[in-house]
PDB file of C-alpha atoms in Angstrom:
ATOM      1  CA  MET X 259      -7.390-130.490 -56.921  1.00 68.00           C
ATOM      2  CA  SER X 260      -7.269-132.999 -59.620  1.00 77.00           C
ATOM      3  CA  ALA X 261      -6.354-136.650 -58.550  1.00 83.00           C
ATOM      4  CA  PRO X 262      -3.069-137.736 -58.944  1.00 89.00           C
ATOM      5  CA  ASP X 263      -2.277-140.005 -62.126  1.00 96.00           C
ATOM      6  CA  TYR X 264      -1.540-143.517 -61.054  1.00 98.00           C
ATOM      7  CA  GLY X 265      -2.200-145.134 -64.226  1.00 98.00           C
ATOM      8  CA  HIS X 266      -5.276-145.893 -66.595  1.00 98.00           C
ATOM      9  CA  ALA X 267      -6.816-148.860 -64.881  1.00 98.00           C
ATOM     10  CA  PHE X 268      -6.901-147.065 -61.377  1.00 98.00           C
ATOM     11  CA  GLY X 269      -8.260-143.980 -62.956  1.00 98.00           C
ATOM     12  CA  LEU X 270     -11.289-146.108 -64.547  1.00 98.00           C
ATOM     13  CA  MET X 271     -11.982-147.962 -61.167  1.00 98.00           C
ATOM     14  CA  ARG X 272     -11.631-144.879 -58.914  1.00 98.00           C
ATOM     15  CA  ALA X 273     -14.186-143.146 -61.201  1.00 97.00           C
ATOM     16  CA  ALA X 274     -16.209-146.350 -61.009  1.00 98.00           C
ATOM     17  CA  ALA X 275     -16.342-146.509 -57.291  1.00 98.00           C
ATOM     18  CA  GLY X 276     -18.053-143.141 -57.136  1.00 97.00           C
ATOM     19  CA  GLN X 277     -19.249-142.023 -53.690  1.00 98.00           C
ATOM     20  CA  PRO X 278     -17.635-144.639 -51.731  1.00 98.00           C
ATOM     21  CA  TRP X 279     -14.067-143.645 -52.875  1.00 98.00           C
ATOM     22  CA  ARG X 280     -15.017-139.794 -51.714  1.00 98.00           C
ATOM     23  CA  ASP X 281     -16.163-141.418 -48.462  1.00 98.00           C
ATOM     24  CA  TYR X 282     -12.915-143.041 -47.942  1.00 98.00           C
ATOM     25  CA  THR X 283     -10.472-140.227 -49.196  1.00 98.00           C
ATOM     26  CA  ARG X 284     -12.426-137.530 -47.335  1.00 98.00           C
ATOM     27  CA  HIS X 285     -13.795-139.563 -44.139  1.00 98.00           C
ATOM     28  CA  ALA X 286     -13.958-137.638 -40.920  1.00 98.00           C
ATOM     29  CA  PHE X 287     -10.740-139.459 -39.600  1.00 98.00           C
ATOM     30  CA  VAL X 288      -8.856-137.964 -42.510  1.00 98.00           C
ATOM     31  CA  GLU X 289     -10.195-134.794 -42.276  1.00 98.00           C
ATOM     32  CA  GLY X 290      -9.239-134.903 -38.408  1.00 98.00           C
ATOM     33  CA  ILE X 291      -5.634-135.467 -39.591  1.00 98.00           C
ATOM     34  CA  LYS X 292      -5.835-132.508 -41.864  1.00 98.00           C
ATOM     35  CA  ASP X 293      -6.918-129.880 -38.983  1.00 98.00           C
ATOM     36  CA  GLY X 294      -5.269-131.429 -36.117  1.00 98.00           C
ATOM     37  CA  SER X 295      -8.654-132.148 -34.392  1.00 98.00           C
ATOM     38  CA  LEU X 296      -8.184-135.920 -34.522  1.00 98.00           C
ATOM     39  CA  PRO X 297      -7.750-137.237 -30.878  1.00 97.00           C
ATOM     40  CA  HIS X 298      -4.246-138.608 -30.161  1.00 94.00           C
ATOM     41  CA  ASP X 299      -5.668-141.826 -28.741  1.00 95.00           C
ATOM     42  CA  ALA X 300      -7.596-142.439 -31.788  1.00 96.00           C
ATOM     43  CA  PHE X 301      -4.470-141.924 -33.800  1.00 95.00           C
ATOM     44  CA  LEU X 302      -2.504-144.513 -31.939  1.00 94.00           C
ATOM     45  CA  HIS X 303      -5.305-146.935 -31.951  1.00 95.00           C
ATOM     46  CA  TYR X 304      -5.539-146.701 -35.667  1.00 95.00           C
ATOM     47  CA  LEU X 305      -1.827-147.061 -35.921  1.00 93.00           C
ATOM     48  CA  ARG X 306      -1.794-150.091 -33.889  1.00 94.00           C
ATOM     49  CA  GLN X 307      -4.653-151.597 -36.095  1.00 95.00           C
ATOM     50  CA  ASP X 308      -2.766-150.423 -39.192  1.00 93.00           C
ATOM     51  CA  TYR X 309       0.206-152.182 -38.022  1.00 93.00           C
ATOM     52  CA  VAL X 310      -1.742-155.541 -37.911  1.00 93.00           C
ATOM     53  CA  PHE X 311      -3.171-154.685 -41.138  1.00 94.00           C
ATOM     54  CA  LEU X 312       0.213-154.149 -42.712  1.00 93.00           C
ATOM     55  CA  ILE X 313       1.263-157.472 -41.714  1.00 92.00           C
ATOM     56  CA  HIS X 314      -1.514-159.218 -43.790  1.00 94.00           C
ATOM     57  CA  PHE X 315      -1.139-156.633 -46.669  1.00 95.00           C
ATOM     58  CA  ALA X 316       2.431-157.628 -46.933  1.00 94.00           C
ATOM     59  CA  ARG X 317       1.368-161.282 -47.062  1.00 95.00           C
ATOM     60  CA  ALA X 318      -0.909-160.315 -49.764  1.00 96.00           C
ATOM     61  CA  TRP X 319       1.637-158.564 -51.968  1.00 96.00           C
ATOM     62  CA  ALA X 320       3.785-161.702 -51.293  1.00 96.00           C
ATOM     63  CA  LEU X 321       1.006-163.680 -52.972  1.00 97.00           C
ATOM     64  CA  ALA X 322       1.231-161.275 -55.870  1.00 97.00           C
ATOM     65  CA  VAL X 323       4.852-162.643 -56.477  1.00 96.00           C
ATOM     66  CA  VAL X 324       3.082-166.381 -56.702  1.00 96.00           C
ATOM     67  CA  LYS X 325       0.448-164.939 -59.021  1.00 97.00           C
ATOM     68  CA  GLY X 326       2.976-163.143 -61.331  1.00 97.00           C
ATOM     69  CA  GLN X 327       3.493-164.558 -64.747  1.00 96.00           C
ATOM     70  CA  THR X 328       6.868-162.359 -65.560  1.00 97.00           C
ATOM     71  CA  HIS X 329       9.858-161.359 -63.885  1.00 96.00           C
ATOM     72  CA  ALA X 330       8.765-157.795 -64.107  1.00 95.00           C
ATOM     73  CA  GLU X 331       5.637-158.644 -62.174  1.00 97.00           C
ATOM     74  CA  MET X 332       7.338-160.639 -59.650  1.00 97.00           C
ATOM     75  CA  LEU X 333      10.105-158.073 -58.976  1.00 95.00           C
ATOM     76  CA  ALA X 334       7.418-155.233 -58.608  1.00 93.00           C
ATOM     77  CA  ALA X 335       5.614-157.333 -55.927  1.00 94.00           C
ATOM     78  CA  VAL X 336       8.829-158.212 -54.137  1.00 93.00           C
ATOM     79  CA  GLY X 337       9.723-154.422 -54.015  1.00 89.00           C
ATOM     80  CA  THR X 338       6.300-153.610 -52.473  1.00 90.00           C
ATOM     81  CA  VAL X 339       6.750-156.247 -49.924  1.00 90.00           C
ATOM     82  CA  ASN X 340      10.156-155.076 -48.798  1.00 87.00           C
ATOM     83  CA  ALA X 341       8.811-151.420 -48.654  1.00 85.00           C
ATOM     84  CA  LEU X 342       5.978-152.505 -46.308  1.00 86.00           C
ATOM     85  CA  VAL X 343       7.850-154.697 -44.004  1.00 86.00           C
ATOM     86  CA  ALA X 344      11.201-152.631 -43.963  1.00 84.00           C
ATOM     87  CA  GLU X 345       9.720-149.132 -44.106  1.00 82.00           C
ATOM     88  CA  GLU X 346       6.175-148.545 -43.644  1.00 84.00           C
ATOM     89  CA  MET X 347       5.939-150.892 -40.561  1.00 87.00           C
ATOM     90  CA  GLN X 348       9.064-149.498 -39.134  1.00 86.00           C
ATOM     91  CA  LEU X 349       7.228-146.038 -39.110  1.00 83.00           C
ATOM     92  CA  HIS X 350       4.320-147.447 -36.995  1.00 88.00           C
ATOM     93  CA  ILE X 351       6.824-149.181 -34.701  1.00 90.00           C
ATOM     94  CA  GLY X 352       8.661-145.813 -34.208  1.00 88.00           C
ATOM     95  CA  VAL X 353       5.713-143.763 -33.387  1.00 86.00           C
ATOM     96  CA  CYS X 354       4.276-146.134 -31.089  1.00 89.00           C
ATOM     97  CA  GLU X 355       7.487-146.545 -29.256  1.00 91.00           C
ATOM     98  CA  ALA X 356       7.669-142.982 -28.702  1.00 89.00           C
ATOM     99  CA  ALA X 357       4.027-143.141 -27.174  1.00 87.00           C
ATOM    100  CA  GLY X 358       5.157-145.886 -24.932  1.00 90.00           C
ATOM    101  CA  ILE X 359       3.847-148.893 -26.943  1.00 91.00           C
ATOM    102  CA  SER X 360       6.518-151.576 -27.353  1.00 92.00           C
ATOM    103  CA  LYS X 361       7.111-153.360 -30.393  1.00 90.00           C
ATOM    104  CA  ASP X 362       5.975-156.489 -28.710  1.00 92.00           C
ATOM    105  CA  ALA X 363       2.817-155.015 -27.591  1.00 92.00           C
ATOM    106  CA  LEU X 364       2.524-153.737 -30.972  1.00 92.00           C
ATOM    107  CA  PHE X 365       2.563-156.784 -32.555  1.00 90.00           C
ATOM    108  CA  ALA X 366       0.245-158.490 -30.073  1.00 92.00           C
ATOM    109  CA  THR X 367      -2.357-156.078 -30.771  1.00 94.00           C
ATOM    110  CA  PRO X 368      -5.913-157.747 -30.904  1.00 96.00           C
ATOM    111  CA  GLU X 369      -7.322-157.365 -34.439  1.00 96.00           C
ATOM    112  CA  ARG X 370     -10.674-155.636 -34.624  1.00 97.00           C
ATOM    113  CA  PRO X 371     -13.264-157.264 -36.810  1.00 97.00           C
ATOM    114  CA  GLU X 372     -13.224-154.417 -39.328  1.00 97.00           C
ATOM    115  CA  ASN X 373      -9.529-155.125 -39.759  1.00 97.00           C
ATOM    116  CA  LEU X 374     -10.093-158.919 -40.120  1.00 97.00           C
ATOM    117  CA  ALA X 375     -12.940-158.287 -42.775  1.00 98.00           C
ATOM    118  CA  TYR X 376     -10.683-156.139 -45.016  1.00 98.00           C
ATOM    119  CA  THR X 377      -7.390-158.203 -44.797  1.00 97.00           C
ATOM    120  CA  ARG X 378      -9.172-161.582 -45.395  1.00 97.00           C
ATOM    121  CA  PHE X 379     -11.134-160.111 -48.051  1.00 98.00           C
ATOM    122  CA  VAL X 380      -7.995-159.009 -50.020  1.00 98.00           C
ATOM    123  CA  LEU X 381      -6.234-162.294 -49.365  1.00 98.00           C
ATOM    124  CA  GLU X 382      -9.275-164.401 -50.395  1.00 98.00           C
ATOM    125  CA  THR X 383      -9.437-162.427 -53.798  1.00 98.00           C
ATOM    126  CA  GLY X 384      -5.819-163.309 -54.187  1.00 97.00           C
ATOM    127  CA  TYR X 385      -6.199-166.820 -53.428  1.00 97.00           C
ATOM    128  CA  SER X 386      -9.228-167.370 -55.566  1.00 98.00           C
ATOM    129  CA  GLY X 387      -8.391-165.217 -58.486  1.00 98.00           C
ATOM    130  CA  ASP X 388      -5.364-164.111 -60.612  1.00 98.00           C
ATOM    131  CA  LEU X 389      -3.026-161.246 -60.161  1.00 98.00           C
ATOM    132  CA  ALA X 390      -5.733-158.895 -61.881  1.00 98.00           C
ATOM    133  CA  ASP X 391      -8.292-159.714 -59.115  1.00 98.00           C
ATOM    134  CA  LEU X 392      -5.756-159.347 -56.496  1.00 98.00           C
ATOM    135  CA  LEU X 393      -4.380-155.975 -57.585  1.00 98.00           C
ATOM    136  CA  ALA X 394      -8.013-154.538 -57.785  1.00 98.00           C
ATOM    137  CA  ALA X 395      -8.339-155.449 -54.128  1.00 98.00           C
ATOM    138  CA  LEU X 396      -4.872-154.114 -53.181  1.00 98.00           C
ATOM    139  CA  ALA X 397      -5.144-150.722 -55.199  1.00 97.00           C
ATOM    140  CA  PRO X 398      -7.654-148.837 -52.836  1.00 98.00           C
ATOM    141  CA  CYS X 399      -5.165-148.714 -49.964  1.00 96.00           C
ATOM    142  CA  VAL X 400      -1.930-148.093 -51.867  1.00 95.00           C
ATOM    143  CA  MET X 401      -3.160-145.415 -54.249  1.00 96.00           C
ATOM    144  CA  GLY X 402      -5.865-144.104 -51.917  1.00 97.00           C
ATOM    145  CA  TYR X 403      -3.281-143.203 -49.390  1.00 96.00           C
ATOM    146  CA  GLY X 404      -1.164-141.341 -51.923  1.00 96.00           C
ATOM    147  CA  GLU X 405      -4.069-139.387 -52.860  1.00 98.00           C
ATOM    148  CA  ILE X 406      -4.836-138.639 -49.471  1.00 98.00           C
ATOM    149  CA  GLY X 407      -1.188-137.642 -48.646  1.00 97.00           C
ATOM    150  CA  THR X 408      -1.011-135.333 -51.566  1.00 97.00           C
ATOM    151  CA  ARG X 409      -4.210-133.569 -50.872  1.00 98.00           C
ATOM    152  CA  LEU X 410      -3.351-132.942 -47.160  1.00 98.00           C
ATOM    153  CA  ALA X 411       0.175-131.980 -47.725  1.00 98.00           C
ATOM    154  CA  ALA X 412      -1.518-129.012 -49.631  1.00 97.00           C
ATOM    155  CA  GLU X 413      -4.480-128.419 -47.585  1.00 98.00           C
ATOM    156  CA  ALA X 414      -3.460-129.354 -43.754  1.00 98.00           C
ATOM    157  CA  THR X 415      -3.965-126.401 -41.442  1.00 98.00           C
ATOM    158  CA  SER X 416      -2.151-128.197 -38.498  1.00 98.00           C
ATOM    159  CA  ASP X 417       1.317-129.823 -38.097  1.00 97.00           C
ATOM    160  CA  ARG X 418       0.055-132.416 -35.441  1.00 97.00           C
ATOM    161  CA  TYR X 419       0.091-135.368 -37.839  1.00 96.00           C
ATOM    162  CA  ARG X 420       2.610-133.760 -40.344  1.00 95.00           C
ATOM    163  CA  ASP X 421       4.889-136.612 -40.230  1.00 92.00           C
ATOM    164  CA  TRP X 422       2.234-139.079 -41.171  1.00 93.00           C
ATOM    165  CA  ILE X 423       1.117-136.703 -43.956  1.00 96.00           C
ATOM    166  CA  ASP X 424       4.656-136.236 -45.235  1.00 94.00           C
ATOM    167  CA  THR X 425       5.114-140.139 -45.300  1.00 90.00           C
ATOM    168  CA  TYR X 426       2.298-140.419 -47.749  1.00 93.00           C
ATOM    169  CA  ALA X 427       2.851-137.313 -49.795  1.00 96.00           C
ATOM    170  CA  GLY X 428       6.583-137.821 -50.168  1.00 94.00           C
ATOM    171  CA  ALA X 429       8.429-138.806 -53.353  1.00 94.00           C
ATOM    172  CA  GLU X 430       9.123-142.329 -52.006  1.00 90.00           C
ATOM    173  CA  TYR X 431       5.646-143.218 -51.636  1.00 92.00           C
ATOM    174  CA  GLN X 432       4.220-141.376 -54.692  1.00 94.00           C
ATOM    175  CA  ALA X 433       6.789-143.210 -56.704  1.00 92.00           C
ATOM    176  CA  ALA X 434       5.511-146.604 -55.183  1.00 91.00           C
ATOM    177  CA  CYS X 435       1.923-145.653 -56.239  1.00 93.00           C
ATOM    178  CA  LYS X 436       3.045-144.905 -59.658  1.00 95.00           C
ATOM    179  CA  ALA X 437       4.859-148.226 -59.723  1.00 93.00           C
ATOM    180  CA  ALA X 438       1.729-149.966 -58.560  1.00 95.00           C
ATOM    181  CA  GLY X 439      -0.300-148.208 -61.132  1.00 96.00           C
ATOM    182  CA  GLU X 440       2.024-149.331 -63.865  1.00 96.00           C
ATOM    183  CA  LEU X 441       1.892-152.985 -62.554  1.00 97.00           C
ATOM    184  CA  MET X 442      -1.784-152.766 -62.816  1.00 98.00           C
ATOM    185  CA  ASP X 443      -1.908-151.373 -66.152  1.00 98.00           C
ATOM    186  CA  GLN X 444       0.537-154.222 -67.477  1.00 97.00           C
ATOM    187  CA  ALA X 445      -0.914-156.976 -65.495  1.00 98.00           C
ATOM    188  CA  LEU X 446      -4.672-156.262 -66.603  1.00 98.00           C
ATOM    189  CA  THR X 447      -3.377-155.801 -70.252  1.00 98.00           C
ATOM    190  CA  ARG X 448      -1.689-159.254 -70.215  1.00 97.00           C
ATOM    191  CA  ARG X 449      -4.871-160.842 -68.897  1.00 98.00           C
ATOM    192  CA  ILE X 450      -7.870-159.118 -70.136  1.00 98.00           C
ATOM    193  CA  GLY X 451      -6.542-157.061 -73.001  1.00 98.00           C
ATOM    194  CA  ALA X 452      -5.865-153.392 -73.444  1.00 97.00           C
ATOM    195  CA  ASP X 453      -9.496-152.193 -73.769  1.00 98.00           C
ATOM    196  CA  PHE X 454     -10.214-152.727 -69.931  1.00 98.00           C
ATOM    197  CA  GLU X 455     -13.777-151.724 -70.231  1.00 97.00           C
ATOM    198  CA  ALA X 456     -14.595-154.065 -73.026  1.00 98.00           C
ATOM    199  CA  SER X 457     -13.681-157.211 -71.040  1.00 98.00           C
ATOM    200  CA  PRO X 458     -16.318-159.351 -69.627  1.00 98.00           C
ATOM    201  CA  ARG X 459     -14.234-159.401 -66.464  1.00 98.00           C
ATOM    202  CA  TRP X 460     -14.112-155.501 -66.066  1.00 98.00           C
ATOM    203  CA  GLU X 461     -17.262-155.326 -63.953  1.00 98.00           C
ATOM    204  CA  ARG X 462     -16.290-157.807 -61.343  1.00 98.00           C
ATOM    205  CA  LEU X 463     -12.805-156.162 -61.249  1.00 98.00           C
ATOM    206  CA  CYS X 464     -14.463-152.824 -60.507  1.00 98.00           C
ATOM    207  CA  ARG X 465     -16.770-154.389 -57.979  1.00 98.00           C
ATOM    208  CA  THR X 466     -13.686-155.927 -56.050  1.00 98.00           C
ATOM    209  CA  PHE X 467     -11.954-152.465 -56.324  1.00 98.00           C
ATOM    210  CA  CYS X 468     -15.165-150.823 -54.632  1.00 98.00           C
ATOM    211  CA  THR X 469     -15.767-153.381 -51.971  1.00 98.00           C
ATOM    212  CA  ALA X 470     -11.925-152.660 -50.740  1.00 98.00           C
ATOM    213  CA  THR X 471     -12.741-149.118 -50.842  1.00 98.00           C
ATOM    214  CA  GLU X 472     -15.823-149.589 -48.817  1.00 98.00           C
ATOM    215  CA  LEU X 473     -13.745-151.553 -46.263  1.00 98.00           C
ATOM    216  CA  GLU X 474     -11.185-148.876 -46.156  1.00 98.00           C
ATOM    217  CA  VAL X 475     -14.338-146.519 -45.098  1.00 98.00           C
ATOM    218  CA  GLY X 476     -15.032-148.868 -42.236  1.00 98.00           C
ATOM    219  CA  PHE X 477     -11.411-148.993 -41.335  1.00 98.00           C
ATOM    220  CA  TRP X 478     -11.196-145.199 -40.755  1.00 98.00           C
ATOM    221  CA  GLN X 479     -14.648-145.491 -38.954  1.00 98.00           C
ATOM    222  CA  MET X 480     -13.099-148.091 -36.547  1.00 97.00           C
ATOM    223  CA  GLY X 481     -10.113-145.716 -36.081  1.00 97.00           C
ATOM    224  CA  LEU X 482     -12.677-143.158 -34.518  1.00 97.00           C
ATOM    225  CA  THR X 483     -13.641-145.753 -31.879  1.00 94.00           C
ATOM    226  CA  PRO X 484     -10.774-146.785 -29.776  1.00 90.00           C
TER     227      PRO X 484
END
């Protein structure tokens, strides 16, 4: 199936990432969700680490408010922060509580090195660069999960992880991916011009995107080793 349309900049960066993007979106962890073969202990381990990840990811999107140069940019970033804190993190809390993991225990989850490497890379990219740099680091997670959710909704052969799949394949999350893609296109146009690939900054932005993608691969691999 073709990849979802999440904007021009994302499409170009996705293509430039090449094999690492495929390694990320078709990782063994993802395929285990698709066919239900992923051990539940590994899934819960991943959810706990992903909850810690989302704490830092929300902070990175809050940094996007600081880096925004227009009201529209700031508003889009605020909306994403709210979606992460009020919705996606709540999903993790609910699933973990149903498995006997309390909210306090979830918040106290020790951070794995793979998690720390990824989140600090994103934050450092935002601290040292502008909104274009930050969005290049944020995009693989946001849009990658949207792409994975869309594919698994069509291909899943098991309902074991159907709630997770439906979250990322659902209209609300897909709309968030499209909104993030629009923000990315507008932010890059404002900072490097409409011809993205002609900008001297383009190669570095693609490298940032690819590095974040490779860190996503490491995050899935961590999920397989609780």
